[in-house]
Amino acid sequence: MRVWVGIDDTDSRKGMCTTYIALLAMERLKRVAKVLGLPRLIRLNPTIPFKTRGNGAVSFLLETEDLKETVDIVSEVILEFAELEDDRTNPGVVFVEDEMLPKLSNFADRTIKDVVTIDDALFIINKYRIPYLKFKKGRGLIGALASVGAELYDYTLELLVYRYPEKFGKIREYDRESFFDIDYELYPEVFDTVDWCNDVVVAVPSSPCPVLYGLRGESTEALYKAMSIARTEKFEKYQIFVTNHATDMHIVDGGKVESIKNYRSYKIRGTVVKDPYDIAGGHVFFEIETKFGVFKCAAFEPTKQFRNVVRKLMTGDVVEVYGSMKNDTINLEKIKLIELVKKVALNPRCKCGKRMESVGKNKGFRCKRCKTFSLEKEIVEINRDIELGFYEVPPSARRHLTKPLIRMGEKHVFR
Ligand code: ATP
């Protein structure tokens, strides 16, 4: 029989990684099963507060005649390696027959875009009598089911390279230049490896997890080529995963829904009604009016030079924003400038060169010095120093799920 194994919520901020645990399980399962194809790393709703880091869950397909032994082996791996002593780690595993997959796609789509409960997952598990393993609260059942059920209309690949266990938690040894070389040679077939503008190697994480580096790409060939260029400490193993990274699968089209909620991600069109302003810490905000009302949009400090684009917006500009809604604020991932205000109404200029002052509401304008008077404001053309089109946050601030402009066939502008 063909069985999909879905695993989630095995790691903590102190260590481990669900992809690594899945790999260990795949290795041990060789005794009773054959792994078919590539495993999948599916990113779920990026706003979920329970997440450790990137809200990822893993699934892989097995050919096996021994389901009982399969379940026992996976259970053994979770008990041995999951960060079970951490309160926030609540593993879940499901074993789903291949033909059952279409029944899970709707749940998976909700888990990527929306907020679901453990009971929602258990309802499906009971309805379709899906064998499962639940540790502690078993919240991981949500991600486990979703990683099996997600239908990928678009996908990318991720090559994850893992350290020797004795290196976990220690400083990663790697040659920064070699990662810039990868980007120079293989972009955009391999993308988001480095952030040139901010001088950051994005592919190398800083958490204490087993991953030495991760490379994103469109083909296995390009990823293996990239791996041959990377110069790092010796590594223990590597694996390519099929993923929904860089696909915008989390984004709900605001044009197609009646309301918007916190903890979901949207693409929404609106008109700027409050000019951008900075607050302490370097975060930039502005407000837009949309069919859902007025709300704030934010470009936080880590989005770096993207904030320079946002700072140039003006009341009256028409934009389409992409990002997650939290605290009634859209956390910007990218923005499309659709219409830019090109003319503004200013107090009329007097023949002496100075701008007149308002006499009172609807009472016209007067030059204090010359006593000249005018009723009308003057319409003045302005130079915006910004173009229509898409702008995105730099790779160092990019969410796993966010589709980079290069994958959207859009012009690539760095500011
Ligand atoms: P890592 O990326 O390092 O594997 P993580 O960031 O994936 O860690 P988890 O430890 O898996 O974080 O925790 C996320 C938890 O949230 C999981 O239990 C998962 O089942 C649950 N979850 C995922 N998506 C949703 C959702 N849409 N609604 C409710 N719970 C969710």
XYZ file of C-alpha atoms and ligand atoms in Angstrom:
446
model
C 0.000 0.000 0.000
C 0.974 3.632 -0.543
C 0.893 5.753 2.586
C 1.674 9.429 3.126
C 3.302 10.210 6.464
C 2.752 13.767 7.734
C 4.759 15.106 10.707
C 4.659 18.420 12.564
C 5.504 20.288 15.757
C 8.577 18.349 16.857
C 11.050 21.168 17.439
C 11.524 24.067 19.829
C 13.439 27.350 19.835
C 16.243 25.480 21.606
C 16.804 23.048 18.774
C 15.762 20.324 16.375
C 13.826 20.731 13.142
C 10.838 18.810 11.809
C 12.575 18.312 8.440
C 15.496 16.604 10.211
C 13.211 14.338 12.252
C 11.313 13.411 9.085
C 14.619 12.513 7.466
C 15.633 10.323 10.410
C 12.246 8.595 10.168
C 12.683 8.075 6.412
C 16.090 6.482 7.051
C 14.796 4.094 9.725
C 11.698 3.239 7.710
C 13.882 1.706 4.993
C 13.637 -1.520 7.028
C 9.937 -1.879 6.187
C 9.159 0.599 3.437
C 10.363 2.276 0.278
C 10.278 6.075 0.180
C 8.800 7.275 -3.120
C 9.782 10.601 -4.665
C 10.862 13.658 -2.722
C 9.553 14.617 0.728
C 7.496 17.803 0.970
C 8.066 20.786 3.252
C 4.802 22.700 3.425
C 4.648 26.129 5.040
C 1.381 26.919 6.796
C -0.266 30.165 7.930
C 2.755 32.364 8.779
C 0.883 34.360 11.431
C 0.089 31.418 13.751
C 1.313 32.288 17.281
C 2.152 28.635 18.136
C 4.843 28.422 15.480
C 8.472 27.906 16.437
C 9.915 29.697 13.424
C 8.601 29.231 9.914
C 5.450 27.152 10.561
C 6.566 24.272 8.358
C 5.314 20.676 8.326
C 6.740 17.693 6.436
C 5.217 14.777 4.542
C 6.581 11.909 2.474
C 5.158 8.976 0.520
C 5.906 5.347 1.384
C 5.292 2.018 -0.297
C 4.862 -0.473 2.546
C 3.020 -3.623 3.501
C 3.609 -3.133 7.215
C 1.657 -0.154 8.523
C 1.980 -1.220 12.156
C 5.771 -1.332 12.023
C 5.772 1.968 10.067
C 3.778 3.645 12.856
C 6.044 2.126 15.528
C 9.229 3.333 13.817
C 7.961 6.902 13.414
C 6.788 6.904 17.027
C 10.217 5.717 18.163
C 11.933 8.533 16.213
C 9.628 11.199 17.673
C 10.147 9.923 21.230
C 13.893 9.862 20.725
C 14.446 13.185 18.945
C 11.477 15.575 19.386
C 11.853 18.388 21.937
C 9.088 16.873 24.045
C 10.143 18.538 27.303
C 9.337 21.962 25.798
C 5.782 23.101 26.638
C 5.278 24.474 23.149
C 6.227 21.244 21.371
C 3.153 19.094 20.708
C 3.932 16.598 17.939
C 1.387 15.008 15.651
C 1.818 12.401 12.917
C -0.708 11.042 10.409
C -0.574 8.039 8.067
C -2.826 8.678 5.092
C -3.567 6.250 2.261
C -2.661 7.781 -1.096
C -6.239 7.698 -2.451
C -7.464 9.728 0.537
C -5.466 12.840 -0.494
C -8.247 14.789 -2.305
C -10.315 14.660 0.892
C -7.643 16.671 2.728
C -6.979 19.437 0.208
C -9.641 21.784 1.544
C -8.387 21.419 5.130
C -4.815 21.990 3.928
C -5.793 25.140 2.074
C -7.501 26.465 5.217
C -4.431 25.654 7.310
C -2.249 27.674 4.941
C -4.608 30.667 4.734
C -6.726 30.539 7.878
C -6.745 29.489 11.537
C -7.955 25.966 12.408
C -8.223 23.978 15.646
C -6.939 20.607 16.860
C -10.604 19.526 16.935
C -10.929 20.377 13.221
C -7.998 18.039 12.553
C -9.380 15.311 14.824
C -12.778 15.548 13.104
C -11.169 14.705 9.743
C -8.966 12.019 11.301
C -12.020 10.319 12.826
C -14.220 10.798 9.770
C -11.729 9.063 7.455
C -10.316 6.737 10.152
C -6.792 7.991 9.570
C -4.165 6.288 11.771
C -2.309 8.924 13.804
C 0.130 9.563 16.639
C -0.549 12.352 19.112
C 1.987 13.515 21.683
C 0.971 15.863 24.504
C -1.651 18.311 23.091
C -1.053 16.932 19.596
C -1.329 20.341 17.939
C 1.046 19.028 15.279
C -1.852 16.967 13.873
C -3.028 20.152 12.165
C 0.200 20.664 10.260
C 0.699 16.936 9.717
C -2.656 16.602 7.933
C -2.133 19.823 5.998
C 1.328 18.838 4.782
C -0.131 15.643 3.341
C -3.215 17.295 1.837
C -1.751 20.469 0.322
C -2.253 20.605 -3.438
C 0.660 22.445 -5.006
C -0.276 24.260 -8.212
C 3.034 26.064 -7.980
C 6.072 24.817 -6.102
C 9.782 25.354 -5.596
C 12.514 23.094 -4.250
C 14.576 23.490 -1.094
C 17.893 21.743 -0.578
C 18.574 21.416 3.146
C 22.057 20.495 4.303
C 22.403 19.157 7.867
C 25.303 19.424 10.334
C 26.894 16.646 12.343
C 25.003 16.348 15.677
C 28.093 17.371 17.677
C 27.964 20.727 15.847
C 24.335 21.531 16.720
C 24.120 24.875 18.524
C 27.701 25.843 17.620
C 28.739 28.671 15.274
C 28.374 27.625 11.627
C 31.617 27.591 9.645
C 31.167 28.731 6.059
C 32.718 30.927 3.448
C 30.367 33.872 2.892
C 31.804 34.624 -0.531
C 30.900 31.175 -1.843
C 27.200 31.900 -1.204
C 27.467 35.190 -3.091
C 29.123 33.154 -5.890
C 26.097 30.833 -5.958
C 23.798 33.807 -6.418
C 26.039 35.364 -9.039
C 26.142 32.160 -11.075
C 22.734 30.645 -10.576
C 20.181 33.370 -9.839
C 17.241 33.152 -10.503
C 17.304 29.319 -10.893
C 18.549 29.396 -7.307
C 17.155 32.422 -5.480
C 17.125 34.154 -2.086
C 20.579 32.779 -1.257
C 21.982 36.179 -0.312
C 20.835 39.758 0.107
C 23.304 41.910 -1.828
C 21.960 45.289 -0.661
C 22.161 44.362 3.009
C 25.222 42.097 2.741
C 23.497 39.097 4.342
C 23.838 35.383 3.532
C 20.172 34.426 3.764
C 20.754 30.702 3.150
C 22.563 30.147 6.461
C 20.269 30.232 9.514
C 21.307 31.519 12.906
C 19.062 29.287 15.050
C 20.522 26.291 16.954
C 18.742 23.819 14.600
C 20.528 21.011 12.666
C 20.377 22.897 9.328
C 23.744 24.134 8.055
C 22.198 25.962 5.097
C 19.170 25.830 2.843
C 19.063 26.700 -0.837
C 15.949 27.593 -2.794
C 15.614 26.739 -6.429
C 13.548 25.794 -9.422
C 15.368 22.542 -10.329
C 17.345 19.776 -8.661
C 20.204 20.312 -11.157
C 20.586 23.972 -10.208
C 20.497 23.110 -6.497
C 23.174 20.410 -6.790
C 25.318 22.831 -8.793
C 24.840 25.425 -6.040
C 25.788 22.890 -3.382
C 29.027 22.201 -5.236
C 29.889 25.926 -5.041
C 29.131 26.347 -1.298
C 32.231 26.079 0.914
C 31.332 25.101 4.476
C 32.206 22.849 7.398
C 31.733 19.112 6.713
C 28.081 18.100 6.755
C 26.308 14.888 7.653
C 23.450 14.680 5.144
C 21.267 16.627 2.753
C 17.849 16.336 1.221
C 15.805 18.151 -1.415
C 12.199 18.930 -0.444
C 9.302 19.955 -2.680
C 7.861 23.088 -1.077
C 5.286 25.847 -1.368
C 8.026 28.386 -0.616
C 7.886 31.500 -2.776
C 4.392 30.781 -4.109
C 2.154 33.309 -2.252
C -0.076 30.376 -1.318
C -0.936 32.129 1.959
C -2.363 35.205 0.233
C -6.158 35.593 0.066
C -7.427 37.870 -2.706
C -9.189 40.750 -0.923
C -11.257 41.282 -4.072
C -12.967 37.936 -3.485
C -13.871 38.108 0.208
C -16.494 40.025 2.193
C -14.372 40.818 5.238
C -10.785 40.653 6.426
C -9.488 39.310 9.723
C -6.337 39.349 11.814
C -4.009 36.337 11.478
C -4.647 36.010 7.742
C -2.677 37.336 4.762
C -4.166 39.373 1.930
C -3.727 41.205 -1.327
C -5.851 44.355 -1.069
C -6.295 47.441 -3.207
C -6.736 50.839 -1.591
C -6.069 54.566 -1.710
C -3.567 56.183 0.624
C -5.467 58.399 3.073
C -2.691 59.134 5.562
C 0.835 59.971 4.467
C 3.660 57.677 5.637
C 5.215 58.415 9.021
C 8.126 56.898 10.941
C 7.985 55.746 14.543
C 10.824 54.939 16.956
C 12.715 51.821 15.887
C 12.592 52.722 12.194
C 9.145 51.307 11.430
C 7.108 53.130 8.776
C 3.302 53.276 8.642
C 0.650 54.731 6.339
C -3.099 54.271 6.027
C -5.228 53.163 3.094
C -8.935 53.244 2.434
C -10.250 49.972 1.035
C -13.618 48.367 0.487
C -13.224 47.054 4.064
C -12.615 50.521 5.554
C -9.440 52.356 6.536
C -6.506 50.497 8.035
C -2.804 50.761 8.684
C -0.020 49.260 6.591
C 3.447 48.759 8.071
C 6.945 48.404 6.677
C 8.908 47.297 9.727
C 12.591 48.062 10.310
C 13.890 44.672 9.031
C 12.404 45.467 5.602
C 15.301 47.963 5.269
C 15.375 49.865 1.948
C 11.816 48.808 1.091
C 10.844 51.495 3.607
C 12.297 54.140 1.284
C 9.653 53.271 -1.305
C 6.922 53.343 1.314
C 8.107 56.730 2.611
C 7.537 58.180 -0.865
C 3.817 57.379 -0.932
C 1.354 60.267 -0.783
C -2.277 60.682 0.107
C -4.268 59.891 -3.031
C -1.929 57.207 -4.421
C -3.661 53.959 -5.381
C -1.832 50.824 -4.249
C -2.252 47.075 -3.917
C -0.693 45.771 -0.711
C 0.359 42.184 0.021
C 0.889 41.006 3.577
C -0.379 39.545 6.827
C -2.941 41.287 8.993
C -2.041 41.488 12.677
C -3.317 44.048 15.198
C -5.490 45.425 12.384
C -2.308 46.337 10.479
C -1.083 44.869 7.203
C 2.539 43.834 7.589
C 3.812 44.543 4.070
C 5.550 41.843 2.013
C 5.247 43.696 -1.283
C 3.339 46.566 -2.822
C 2.120 47.452 -6.294
C 1.863 51.148 -7.083
C -1.127 51.476 -9.390
C -1.708 55.240 -9.622
C 0.486 58.032 -8.333
C -0.724 61.503 -7.531
C 0.984 63.792 -10.025
C -0.623 67.143 -9.132
C -1.240 68.838 -5.810
C -3.268 71.909 -4.890
C -1.128 74.492 -3.071
C -1.903 77.949 -1.715
C -1.529 80.329 -4.676
C 1.804 82.069 -5.178
C 1.862 85.865 -4.998
C 3.707 87.923 -7.654
C 6.301 88.622 -4.924
C 7.181 84.918 -5.003
C 5.749 83.944 -1.614
C 2.807 81.589 -1.129
C -0.333 83.322 0.132
C -1.966 82.422 3.404
C -5.512 81.194 3.885
C -7.945 83.863 5.082
C -10.302 81.237 6.495
C -12.162 78.177 5.304
C -13.515 78.852 1.765
C -12.613 82.555 2.128
C -9.649 82.605 -0.231
C -5.951 83.450 0.192
C -4.017 86.642 0.776
C -0.381 87.687 0.663
C 0.389 89.295 3.993
C 2.986 91.613 2.504
C 1.468 92.685 -0.840
C -2.172 92.276 0.242
C -2.930 90.520 -3.068
C -5.888 88.159 -2.944
C -6.905 84.964 -4.724
C -9.882 82.657 -4.318
C -8.435 79.520 -5.874
C -5.608 77.183 -4.904
C -2.924 76.642 -7.501
C -2.595 73.195 -9.111
C 1.076 72.241 -9.269
C 2.700 69.259 -11.012
C 5.058 67.329 -8.756
C 7.997 65.062 -9.422
C 7.431 61.775 -7.560
C 10.856 60.129 -7.901
C 9.145 56.738 -7.916
C 7.610 54.577 -10.639
C 4.444 52.571 -11.001
C 4.815 48.817 -10.516
C 5.816 46.296 -7.884
C 8.269 46.728 -5.015
C 9.229 43.971 -2.568
C 11.054 43.566 0.721
C 14.693 42.428 0.376
C 15.535 38.674 0.594
C 16.710 39.008 4.208
C 13.196 40.119 5.235
C 11.275 37.738 2.973
C 8.792 35.244 4.386
C 9.127 31.628 3.250
C 5.785 31.764 1.454
C 6.192 35.157 -0.197
C 6.564 34.982 -3.955
C 9.521 37.094 -5.049
C 8.895 39.405 -8.007
C 11.396 37.449 -10.087
C 9.031 34.434 -9.873
C 6.072 36.651 -10.840
C 7.720 37.775 -14.054
C 7.737 41.320 -12.673
C 10.435 43.930 -13.036
C 12.941 43.702 -10.220
C 13.665 47.058 -8.612
C 16.083 47.599 -5.750
C 15.908 50.982 -4.073
P 9.859 24.716 12.269
O 9.654 25.635 11.128
O 11.140 24.956 12.921
O 9.568 23.292 11.890
P 7.423 25.632 13.090
O 7.609 27.105 12.991
O 6.916 24.825 11.984
O 8.785 25.037 13.431
P 5.736 24.220 14.886
O 6.598 23.787 16.011
O 5.408 23.240 13.844
O 6.411 25.516 14.303
O 4.400 24.842 15.494
C 3.316 25.307 14.702
C 2.033 24.698 15.253
O 0.897 25.396 14.745
C 1.872 23.256 14.829
O 1.360 22.537 15.916
C 0.820 23.297 13.722
O 0.049 22.127 13.645
C -0.009 24.483 14.165
N -0.621 25.164 13.026
C -0.114 25.330 11.808
N -0.935 26.020 11.016
C -2.034 26.294 11.758
C -3.249 26.975 11.497
N -3.491 27.506 10.311
N -4.153 27.073 12.490
C -3.878 26.559 13.701
N -2.750 25.902 14.018
C -1.823 25.769 13.058
